[in-house]
Amino acid sequence: MKENIVIIGGGAAGLEAAYQLLTLGYTPIIIEKSGHLGGHLYDWNRLFPDMTPAKQVAKAMMERVKDANIFLNTEIISIDKKDDAYAIVLNNGISISCTAVLVTTGFQLFDAHKKEEYGYGIYDHVITNKDLEGWFNGNKDRRVDDKDGLKAVGFVHCVGSRDIKAGNSQCSKVCCITAIKQAIEMKEKYPDAEVYCFYMDLRMFGKKYEDFYINGQKDHGIHFIRGRVSEVSENIDGKVIVKAEDTLNGKPIKVTLDLLVLMAGIVCNSDTAKLASALKLPTDTDGFLKSKDNVLNIIESPKEGIFYAGACTGPKTVPETVAEARAAALAIHNHINSHKSWTSDSE
Amino acid sequence: MDFGFGIAPSSSINLDKVDLSLYRKVKEVEPDIERCMACGSCSATCPAAKFSGMSVRKVILGLQRGQQKEVRKMLSNCMLCGKCNMVCPRGINTRHLILSVCRYFDMKEEQK
Amino acid sequence: MTERFLSAYNNFVLPFLFGMGFVLIYCLIAMIRIWLQLSADDKKKVLLSLVNPKILLKDIRDLFCDCLFHVKLWKRNKLLGYMHSSIAFGWFMLIVVGHIECFCYFPGRLKTFYYPIFFRFFVAESQSTMQGSFFFFLMDFFLLMVLSGIVLAIIKRIRSRLFGMRRTTNLSLTDLIGLYSLWAIFPLRLFAEGFTADIAGGSFLTKSLNIVFHSFLGNHLNMLPTWWAYSIALGVFMFILPFTRYMHIPSEIMLIPLRNAGIQISNPRKGLAKVMVYTCPSCGVCIDACPMGITKRNNRDATVYLNRQLKRKNEGRIEEISDKCLLCGKCGAVCQVQIPGDKLRIAQRSLRKYDVSPDYSTIDAASLTPRAEGKVLYFAGCMTALTPAISKAMESILRKAGVDYEFMDKDGGLCCGRPLWMAGRLEEAKQLIAKNEELINGSGATTLLVSCPICYRVFKERYKLGDIRVVHHTVYIDELIAAGKLKVESADELSYVFHDPCELGRGCGIYDQPREVISRMGKLVEADKSHDESICCGGSMGSLTLGFEKRQAMTENALRNLTSENPDAIVTACPLCRSTFARYADRPVEDIAEIVDKKTL
Amino acid sequence: MIYQGKEKIWSDYQKEIPDDHWFYARSCIRQNFFPASEKYFLTICRDLLGKDICDNEHHTTCGGISYHSDTIPQATAMAIVARQFSLMTEAGYKNLVVSCITSFGNYTEILETWREFPEVEARVREDLWKACRREFEKPEYVAHASDLMYHFRDEIAARAKYKLVNRQTGEPLKVVEHIGCHYAKMFPHKGVGGAEYPCVLSGMVDSWGGKVIDYPERRHCCGFGFRQYLVKANRGYSIANTYKKFESMAPYHPDMIITNCPGCPYFLDRWQYVIAEMEGKTYGENGFGIPALTYEEMAGLVLGYDPWDLGLQLHQVAIEPLLDKMGVPYDPSKKYLGLNEKDLMKPELPKNLRCF
């Protein structure tokens, strides 16, 4: 089959869709702006709920798309609709004409610097969820000072999520479970450490998430404090002092920590916005791409021939993303078939 | 010199300094205490709540925050009826918890 | 009969005499100590009971039925019953007949203690008489009886399953010594009397053995050593008896009059409780009966182990066993010596010191007192607030029957005090009971209707409510139907099994009325184990330490027992049993009130 | 502490401050607490730097103190502010420099309210016209006097006679900077460096040779809190706040505190005496307190003005140890001599807090 299908973004959604399209007999083109495939999986260490190594997942997904056309370090210069097809010009000089475009541009993490009161980039021992995954992956990080082991570690949920003033009213969905996962991992590394999770709500919606939470409480003794951290400061030893309200107690609370981890939320990828304006794709009230229908048709854009999968339409977990990618591949297949019958009819 | 006022005590709880000895003792004999998710079912069903503000949820939280005095006050009208035990969705043995708090509570420590 | 020795003495009697002397002195001291531990009230009660012919008669009957005939055990297990009564009664008769024999021939020798025991050694049969053969026959007969019991005991030790026992206790070293010395006594006696049968005479057993011996042992040289062995076995047994489970033999003799005098356990280590603990024969019947036993790790938490640990003063284990128990009372129901395991545990729990003690004096009773002049006062209890189907059904029944009633704790009330009592917080429970008495007595009601057996038990046992009648709803409904106030619409084809709640059945002895009611509603089937052997639902508040997950296996086991006849629904009469069973049951679980409400006009 | 991180934030919160032609709005309480501060603001700007600053005797309180003490509604404060603006307009100025932090907050809040709700502004204009036949233009720029000082910090540094350096050790002085709550907490973009890590004072300290210390309770209120102090029943909370701040900064052993608010230097200064009386605790070296200065007083010291002319004898906490560290000469005998050598009388010395 000669139909060109362009997948924008080589993360979990892009890779899964490409694999499904390959099995359907197409040769999709993956355009990836970075130098590697796998998206955020590449930076992550282990995935909830079964602690699967992210590398292993990414590798399995990459293995299966070897036959696709893959452009790494590539960005789209322009994209235009020409008749029934889309003409795409890439920064490496290549032009592609394609029948269907699958947007799998995913998400980016909220820039934790913006929550100035948490002092990310200012205090010596404040890091983000992603930094911690990097550290789990073996990256050196001066901020994680574990020379004498860590005695107290805190996790701040909802950093840049459910925060109108930070420009994101939505819940990022995965941070609660990620925080508990990381808290458990820290407790496994430092069994004597006191680990605190500062949360507003715990949204344990997914498979085995609640079990994770109970494990975190019972087997690991993680302290869950319902209250959003209001301010962070540093004491003379360079330790982090966190203040919050213990809302279940109605009292302010203060604790000194060796490490504070900010659970930066999920926001729409800034490159997606560029793409959206080039294609005149509408964005939804949450800042993510707007689907044709948020109930029945999350994977189609309002524009014919443009499809969505994964976190470009909102925060999602990996399995949700993978499921959407499969659905999108099938929708593209159906689109091309109906398109063909329509063109052959008119001939 | 008498200024007619004094330095108001802080209402803030400093987790670095909080006295968790009672909490730890109770946790040893009733480890399920950790499983509380503060749903408040126990407080809502408690027949002693209207007399002494009894709430197992608050008792657990109070222990975790070193608020022994408040805990003691709440326990003063507990009738050990076991309703909290029945409603707890996390299966915490609240009666054993309450008895253990009463048992290991150190009056001398509180009077200090 | 003539005496063989002028001195009427031989050194071999010494082991027996030492053992006998020791055990008698030991028991005497123990008895005095127990007596001193009794409260003045209890002492008075016991003394009065001993001059009350009715109680005295009961004491004697109990002594024979329990100690010698093991009537209870016969009912439960014929083989075990025979084994125990053959040894106890046979031995008892050997002693009695032996003394009578001695009294007939040499009454002057009775005072030597050993003479009647070793009678056959000291005498020679001068002429064969009818009287002599009669005694010879009786003695051989009872010896055979005991020996048959010993044979059974040895088989039981090797293959306990043959006797229908799944689990039994592990014996301690002293118990083993006691056991083996006990086993040895009677074969040795047989041998000893066998050797002397040609001199002192004998009957079918000893005489025959004597002939057998003579066929290959020509002289009497073997005689003295066997009598020595017999005496040593007796001496060892009696010497070690106070340190073994066989202490139950003298203890039970003391327990029977104490219990019949109606005194109660107050301290788990003193007085009545102490006698009870020593009366425990470590038979282990309670191990199979214990509902916690379904989980292997709870096997060593049955009452027999509590008694053992109380004897050993192993505080850690005593506390663990006491706190874990569901207080269902089944161990007491099956116990051969009727040791109330639940009461022992409550007494043990009551010893604990608490730094925080509740104080209910600030609760304003006046504002809580219901107005129910001349009415029936319905008390649903705390638990029923969580199973509102019961109180709704009960109200509906009362309306249908035209009963003028007042719902005492519709908007919540005070706890009845039973949970505190079970937790061993007796003083606090009494405070709460006093508060509730104030409310109920102030209400002007004539009847206190209770639908929770937990409340019912404490109302019955501990409340002073004057003329107010306390009645459980199972009984009350039965009365309403019998009086024609409630009309049963139609009995249906469905079959129901009734679960006897611990507090209602074993606790208050109510078994028949609920069955009477149910049989009017549909077909009543019985569970595998029911009435006083019904199995606790596992939800009991009696246990202080058993967590939620640990109870699941118990509930499932109780459900298996209830559904042995595959009933369509399970009926109970306790809100706690109802909600506990409902959690895991594969068929409807309902309170008796709900069924009645559905089926009556 | 990662300095580059703060610099990045500061770059996001820079505000435009014109060089010249300002209408000066004085503070009602500063003139009483630390009268020399406002005088030396004018001296430094006008005489030293040659700037045009208009000081108008007809202006009144801005109403901020009553507004924050819940004694007047915002409408009243708006009418007062409108009159101040009309004075500025009449004087021919477009830039407003405000001496008081609460005034600065008050002006900012009112201007932002008018921006959001133009009908409120129209109403205020009508009220002002009806009341006193005045009209006004809104200021083009509103700066706090410390913004201006921050703006001129390098020019002052170039003229400095003394540095914020310990003469004996050569080490920079450890300076606690305390920003008034109403400076940027309400509108972070109106303050130099934003609300979380303001650099208006730390910029001056850096520029004049000192070292800012960042302690955990840096953001906390000085304890004045208007009603917290003004209502005696609440006064325990007021001092509790101050106490908390001192406890938090104590491990750093600061040499001085500088502030840009009228209430803060007053309470950070006077409460040290009260804490010493109540708790027996002092926070400076050798039983002294930590001097709490206004930024003008600090600038005056750096520029070499006489400490007594700067009014430093009006502080409760003895200033002498700081002067000794900086090497600023002073005549102890003239400490309590006022204008024309009038005897101000030496106050009674406190029991626990060491003073001269």
mmCIF file of N, CA, C and O in Angstrom, chain D residues 91-151:
data_model
loop_
_atom_site.group_PDB
_atom_site.id
_atom_site.type_symbol
_atom_site.label_atom_id
_atom_site.label_comp_id
_atom_site.label_asym_id
_atom_site.label_seq_id
_atom_site.Cartn_x
_atom_site.Cartn_y
_atom_site.Cartn_z
ATOM 1 N N ALA D 91 0.885 69.554 40.684
ATOM 2 C CA ALA D 91 2.303 69.900 40.757
ATOM 3 C C ALA D 91 3.025 69.587 39.443
ATOM 4 O O ALA D 91 4.205 69.910 39.286
ATOM 5 N N GLY D 92 2.338 68.920 38.558
ATOM 6 C CA GLY D 92 2.913 68.645 37.252
ATOM 7 C C GLY D 92 3.802 67.416 37.199
ATOM 8 O O GLY D 92 4.751 67.365 36.421
ATOM 9 N N TYR D 93 3.520 66.431 38.044
ATOM 10 C CA TYR D 93 4.334 65.202 38.054
ATOM 11 C C TYR D 93 3.530 64.011 37.560
ATOM 12 O O TYR D 93 2.299 63.979 37.664
ATOM 13 N N LYS D 94 4.223 63.060 36.988
ATOM 14 C CA LYS D 94 3.570 61.838 36.502
ATOM 15 C C LYS D 94 4.077 60.601 37.217
ATOM 16 O O LYS D 94 3.510 59.528 37.087
ATOM 17 N N ASN D 95 5.204 60.740 37.931
ATOM 18 C CA ASN D 95 5.772 59.576 38.629
ATOM 19 C C ASN D 95 5.592 59.758 40.128
ATOM 20 O O ASN D 95 5.932 60.795 40.679
ATOM 21 N N LEU D 96 5.081 58.674 40.746
ATOM 22 C CA LEU D 96 4.819 58.746 42.178
ATOM 23 C C LEU D 96 5.795 57.848 42.920
ATOM 24 O O LEU D 96 5.897 56.665 42.625
ATOM 25 N N VAL D 97 6.541 58.431 43.852
ATOM 26 C CA VAL D 97 7.417 57.597 44.683
ATOM 27 C C VAL D 97 6.870 57.627 46.110
ATOM 28 O O VAL D 97 6.577 58.695 46.637
ATOM 29 N N VAL D 98 6.715 56.442 46.661
ATOM 30 C CA VAL D 98 5.989 56.320 47.923
ATOM 31 C C VAL D 98 6.946 55.892 49.020
ATOM 32 O O VAL D 98 7.721 54.952 48.853
ATOM 33 N N SER D 99 6.862 56.536 50.149
ATOM 34 C CA SER D 99 7.785 56.250 51.235
ATOM 35 C C SER D 99 7.386 55.006 52.010
ATOM 36 O O SER D 99 8.223 54.261 52.489
ATOM 37 N N CYS D 100 6.071 54.793 52.104
ATOM 38 C CA CYS D 100 5.570 53.726 52.973
ATOM 39 C C CYS D 100 5.169 52.514 52.153
ATOM 40 O O CYS D 100 4.619 52.647 51.069
ATOM 41 N N ILE D 101 5.445 51.325 52.694
ATOM 42 C CA ILE D 101 5.100 50.103 51.977
ATOM 43 C C ILE D 101 3.596 49.916 51.903
ATOM 44 O O ILE D 101 3.049 49.564 50.866
ATOM 45 N N THR D 102 2.912 50.182 52.997
ATOM 46 C CA THR D 102 1.462 50.007 52.979
ATOM 47 C C THR D 102 0.823 51.009 52.029
ATOM 48 O O THR D 102 -0.122 50.686 51.321
ATOM 49 N N SER D 103 1.369 52.235 51.995
ATOM 50 C CA SER D 103 0.889 53.199 51.013
ATOM 51 C C SER D 103 1.110 52.670 49.615
ATOM 52 O O SER D 103 0.231 52.709 48.762
ATOM 53 N N PHE D 104 2.311 52.134 49.379
ATOM 54 C CA PHE D 104 2.641 51.614 48.063
ATOM 55 C C PHE D 104 1.644 50.510 47.688
ATOM 56 O O PHE D 104 1.090 50.499 46.582
ATOM 57 N N GLY D 105 1.364 49.652 48.650
ATOM 58 C CA GLY D 105 0.391 48.591 48.404
ATOM 59 C C GLY D 105 -0.984 49.155 48.162
ATOM 60 O O GLY D 105 -1.725 48.703 47.300
ATOM 61 N N ASN D 106 -1.314 50.176 48.937
ATOM 62 C CA ASN D 106 -2.622 50.809 48.829
ATOM 63 C C ASN D 106 -2.797 51.459 47.453
ATOM 64 O O ASN D 106 -3.791 51.243 46.777
ATOM 65 N N TYR D 107 -1.782 52.240 47.034
ATOM 66 C CA TYR D 107 -1.853 52.881 45.704
ATOM 67 C C TYR D 107 -1.965 51.818 44.626
ATOM 68 O O TYR D 107 -2.782 51.903 43.719
ATOM 69 N N THR D 108 -1.139 50.782 44.725
ATOM 70 C CA THR D 108 -1.121 49.741 43.707
ATOM 71 C C THR D 108 -2.471 49.034 43.647
ATOM 72 O O THR D 108 -3.035 48.823 42.581
ATOM 73 N N GLU D 109 -2.970 48.694 44.826
ATOM 74 C CA GLU D 109 -4.238 47.960 44.885
ATOM 75 C C GLU D 109 -5.365 48.789 44.272
ATOM 76 O O GLU D 109 -6.184 48.277 43.516
ATOM 77 N N ILE D 110 -5.359 50.082 44.597
ATOM 78 C CA ILE D 110 -6.435 50.942 44.086
ATOM 79 C C ILE D 110 -6.309 51.107 42.569
ATOM 80 O O ILE D 110 -7.295 50.993 41.836
ATOM 81 N N LEU D 111 -5.092 51.307 42.101
ATOM 82 C CA LEU D 111 -4.913 51.458 40.650
ATOM 83 C C LEU D 111 -5.330 50.173 39.915
ATOM 84 O O LEU D 111 -5.959 50.230 38.863
ATOM 85 N N GLU D 112 -4.984 49.016 40.500
ATOM 86 C CA GLU D 112 -5.357 47.741 39.884
ATOM 87 C C GLU D 112 -6.871 47.540 39.927
ATOM 88 O O GLU D 112 -7.462 47.005 38.992
ATOM 89 N N THR D 113 -7.480 48.002 41.015
ATOM 90 C CA THR D 113 -8.944 47.895 41.126
ATOM 91 C C THR D 113 -9.602 48.736 40.039
ATOM 92 O O THR D 113 -10.535 48.303 39.366
ATOM 93 N N TRP D 114 -9.051 49.946 39.860
ATOM 94 C CA TRP D 114 -9.635 50.829 38.839
ATOM 95 C C TRP D 114 -9.443 50.253 37.445
ATOM 96 O O TRP D 114 -10.283 50.410 36.576
ATOM 97 N N ARG D 115 -8.288 49.605 37.259
ATOM 98 C CA ARG D 115 -8.027 49.020 35.937
ATOM 99 C C ARG D 115 -9.057 47.913 35.646
ATOM 100 O O ARG D 115 -9.576 47.793 34.557
ATOM 101 N N GLU D 116 -9.325 47.142 36.689
ATOM 102 C CA GLU D 116 -10.248 46.020 36.538
ATOM 103 C C GLU D 116 -11.702 46.507 36.475
ATOM 104 O O GLU D 116 -12.502 45.962 35.743
ATOM 105 N N PHE D 117 -12.013 47.545 37.290
ATOM 106 C CA PHE D 117 -13.402 48.037 37.366
ATOM 107 C C PHE D 117 -13.414 49.551 37.095
ATOM 108 O O PHE D 117 -13.440 50.347 38.035
ATOM 109 N N PRO D 118 -13.413 49.954 35.826
ATOM 110 C CA PRO D 118 -13.333 51.394 35.503
ATOM 111 C C PRO D 118 -14.495 52.186 36.117
ATOM 112 O O PRO D 118 -14.341 53.367 36.424
ATOM 113 N N GLU D 119 -15.627 51.517 36.334
ATOM 114 C CA GLU D 119 -16.772 52.242 36.898
ATOM 115 C C GLU D 119 -16.475 52.727 38.313
ATOM 116 O O GLU D 119 -16.994 53.767 38.746
ATOM 117 N N VAL D 120 -15.615 51.992 39.018
ATOM 118 C CA VAL D 120 -15.245 52.413 40.372
ATOM 119 C C VAL D 120 -14.425 53.694 40.284
ATOM 120 O O VAL D 120 -14.631 54.652 41.038
ATOM 121 N N GLU D 121 -13.517 53.711 39.321
ATOM 122 C CA GLU D 121 -12.682 54.899 39.147
ATOM 123 C C GLU D 121 -13.565 56.117 38.820
ATOM 124 O O GLU D 121 -13.402 57.201 39.399
ATOM 125 N N ALA D 122 -14.540 55.908 37.920
ATOM 126 C CA ALA D 122 -15.421 57.021 37.523
ATOM 127 C C ALA D 122 -16.156 57.569 38.745
ATOM 128 O O ALA D 122 -16.281 58.775 38.938
ATOM 129 N N ARG D 123 -16.583 56.675 39.561
ATOM 130 C CA ARG D 123 -17.309 57.057 40.772
ATOM 131 C C ARG D 123 -16.404 57.875 41.701
ATOM 132 O O ARG D 123 -16.829 58.901 42.251
ATOM 133 N N VAL D 124 -15.159 57.431 41.828
ATOM 134 C CA VAL D 124 -14.217 58.128 42.706
ATOM 135 C C VAL D 124 -13.949 59.537 42.155
ATOM 136 O O VAL D 124 -13.902 60.512 42.911
ATOM 137 N N ARG D 125 -13.792 59.616 40.850
ATOM 138 C CA ARG D 125 -13.564 60.941 40.242
ATOM 139 C C ARG D 125 -14.739 61.875 40.545
ATOM 140 O O ARG D 125 -14.561 63.045 40.901
ATOM 141 N N GLU D 126 -15.940 61.311 40.460
ATOM 142 C CA GLU D 126 -17.152 62.098 40.723
ATOM 143 C C GLU D 126 -17.173 62.565 42.180
ATOM 144 O O GLU D 126 -17.407 63.727 42.476
ATOM 145 N N ASP D 127 -16.864 61.595 43.074
ATOM 146 C CA ASP D 127 -16.857 61.917 44.511
ATOM 147 C C ASP D 127 -15.840 63.015 44.813
ATOM 148 O O ASP D 127 -16.134 63.959 45.557
ATOM 149 N N LEU D 128 -14.650 62.903 44.216
ATOM 150 C CA LEU D 128 -13.588 63.872 44.497
ATOM 151 C C LEU D 128 -14.011 65.261 44.007
ATOM 152 O O LEU D 128 -13.798 66.267 44.672
ATOM 153 N N TRP D 129 -14.642 65.252 42.845
ATOM 154 C CA TRP D 129 -15.086 66.530 42.289
ATOM 155 C C TRP D 129 -16.142 67.142 43.178
ATOM 156 O O TRP D 129 -16.077 68.313 43.528
ATOM 157 N N LYS D 130 -17.083 66.342 43.607
ATOM 158 C CA LYS D 130 -18.156 66.844 44.474
ATOM 159 C C LYS D 130 -17.586 67.348 45.794
ATOM 160 O O LYS D 130 -18.029 68.357 46.330
ATOM 161 N N ALA D 131 -16.621 66.640 46.327
ATOM 162 C CA ALA D 131 -16.095 66.956 47.656
ATOM 163 C C ALA D 131 -15.204 68.185 47.632
ATOM 164 O O ALA D 131 -15.287 69.032 48.512
ATOM 165 N N CYS D 132 -14.286 68.268 46.664
ATOM 166 C CA CYS D 132 -13.345 69.373 46.742
ATOM 167 C C CYS D 132 -12.970 69.940 45.367
ATOM 168 O O CYS D 132 -11.922 70.547 45.217
ATOM 169 N N ARG D 133 -13.804 69.651 44.394
ATOM 170 C CA ARG D 133 -13.614 70.244 43.061
ATOM 171 C C ARG D 133 -12.209 69.986 42.521
ATOM 172 O O ARG D 133 -11.528 70.887 42.061
ATOM 173 N N ARG D 134 -11.754 68.781 42.690
ATOM 174 C CA ARG D 134 -10.413 68.445 42.208
ATOM 175 C C ARG D 134 -10.507 67.387 41.127
ATOM 176 O O ARG D 134 -11.428 66.578 41.107
ATOM 177 N N GLU D 135 -9.527 67.380 40.231
ATOM 178 C CA GLU D 135 -9.424 66.354 39.203
ATOM 179 C C GLU D 135 -8.021 65.798 39.241
ATOM 180 O O GLU D 135 -7.121 66.405 39.802
ATOM 181 N N PHE D 136 -7.838 64.629 38.637
ATOM 182 C CA PHE D 136 -6.480 64.057 38.705
ATOM 183 C C PHE D 136 -6.185 63.188 37.500
ATOM 184 O O PHE D 136 -7.084 62.717 36.808
ATOM 185 N N GLU D 137 -4.907 63.025 37.284
ATOM 186 C CA GLU D 137 -4.400 62.044 36.320
ATOM 187 C C GLU D 137 -3.814 60.910 37.159
ATOM 188 O O GLU D 137 -3.202 61.161 38.201
ATOM 189 N N LYS D 138 -3.949 59.705 36.650
ATOM 190 C CA LYS D 138 -3.305 58.593 37.379
ATOM 191 C C LYS D 138 -1.806 58.647 37.108
ATOM 192 O O LYS D 138 -1.376 59.036 36.031
ATOM 193 N N PRO D 139 -0.995 58.279 38.082
ATOM 194 C CA PRO D 139 0.447 58.304 37.853
ATOM 195 C C PRO D 139 0.851 57.307 36.764
ATOM 196 O O PRO D 139 0.229 56.265 36.612
ATOM 197 N N GLU D 140 1.872 57.664 36.005
ATOM 198 C CA GLU D 140 2.369 56.748 34.972
ATOM 199 C C GLU D 140 3.202 55.641 35.611
ATOM 200 O O GLU D 140 3.154 54.498 35.204
ATOM 201 N N TYR D 141 3.985 56.057 36.597
ATOM 202 C CA TYR D 141 4.822 55.070 37.309
ATOM 203 C C TYR D 141 4.612 55.235 38.788
ATOM 204 O O TYR D 141 4.565 56.362 39.280
ATOM 205 N N VAL D 142 4.481 54.108 39.453
ATOM 206 C CA VAL D 142 4.432 54.136 40.910
ATOM 207 C C VAL D 142 5.622 53.320 41.406
ATOM 208 O O VAL D 142 5.793 52.163 41.018
ATOM 209 N N ALA D 143 6.458 53.953 42.199
ATOM 210 C CA ALA D 143 7.603 53.216 42.745
ATOM 211 C C ALA D 143 7.607 53.394 44.248
ATOM 212 O O ALA D 143 7.105 54.404 44.770
ATOM 213 N N HIS D 144 8.170 52.405 44.905
ATOM 214 C CA HIS D 144 8.415 52.594 46.323
ATOM 215 C C HIS D 144 9.767 53.279 46.444
ATOM 216 O O HIS D 144 10.624 53.120 45.568
ATOM 217 N N ALA D 145 9.930 54.042 47.504
ATOM 218 C CA ALA D 145 11.194 54.769 47.652
ATOM 219 C C ALA D 145 12.385 53.816 47.624
ATOM 220 O O ALA D 145 13.464 54.153 47.130
ATOM 221 N N SER D 146 12.170 52.575 48.116
ATOM 222 C CA SER D 146 13.283 51.623 48.077
ATOM 223 C C SER D 146 13.573 51.169 46.646
ATOM 224 O O SER D 146 14.712 50.829 46.323
ATOM 225 N N ASP D 147 12.547 51.181 45.779
ATOM 226 C CA ASP D 147 12.780 50.869 44.362
ATOM 227 C C ASP D 147 13.767 51.882 43.780
ATOM 228 O O ASP D 147 14.678 51.547 43.029
ATOM 229 N N LEU D 148 13.523 53.152 44.162
ATOM 230 C CA LEU D 148 14.358 54.232 43.633
ATOM 231 C C LEU D 148 15.788 54.088 44.163
ATOM 232 O O LEU D 148 16.767 54.217 43.420
ATOM 233 N N MET D 149 15.868 53.765 45.440
ATOM 234 C CA MET D 149 17.179 53.583 46.061
ATOM 235 C C MET D 149 17.908 52.416 45.394
ATOM 236 O O MET D 149 19.111 52.448 45.181
ATOM 237 N N TYR D 150 17.112 51.340 45.111
ATOM 238 C CA TYR D 150 17.668 50.169 44.414
ATOM 239 C C TYR D 150 18.168 50.605 43.038
ATOM 240 O O TYR D 150 19.248 50.220 42.590
ATOM 241 N N HIS D 151 17.365 51.453 42.400
ATOM 242 C CA HIS D 151 17.689 51.932 41.052
ATOM 243 C C HIS D 151 19.015 52.698 41.057
ATOM 244 O O HIS D 151 19.797 52.606 40.125
#
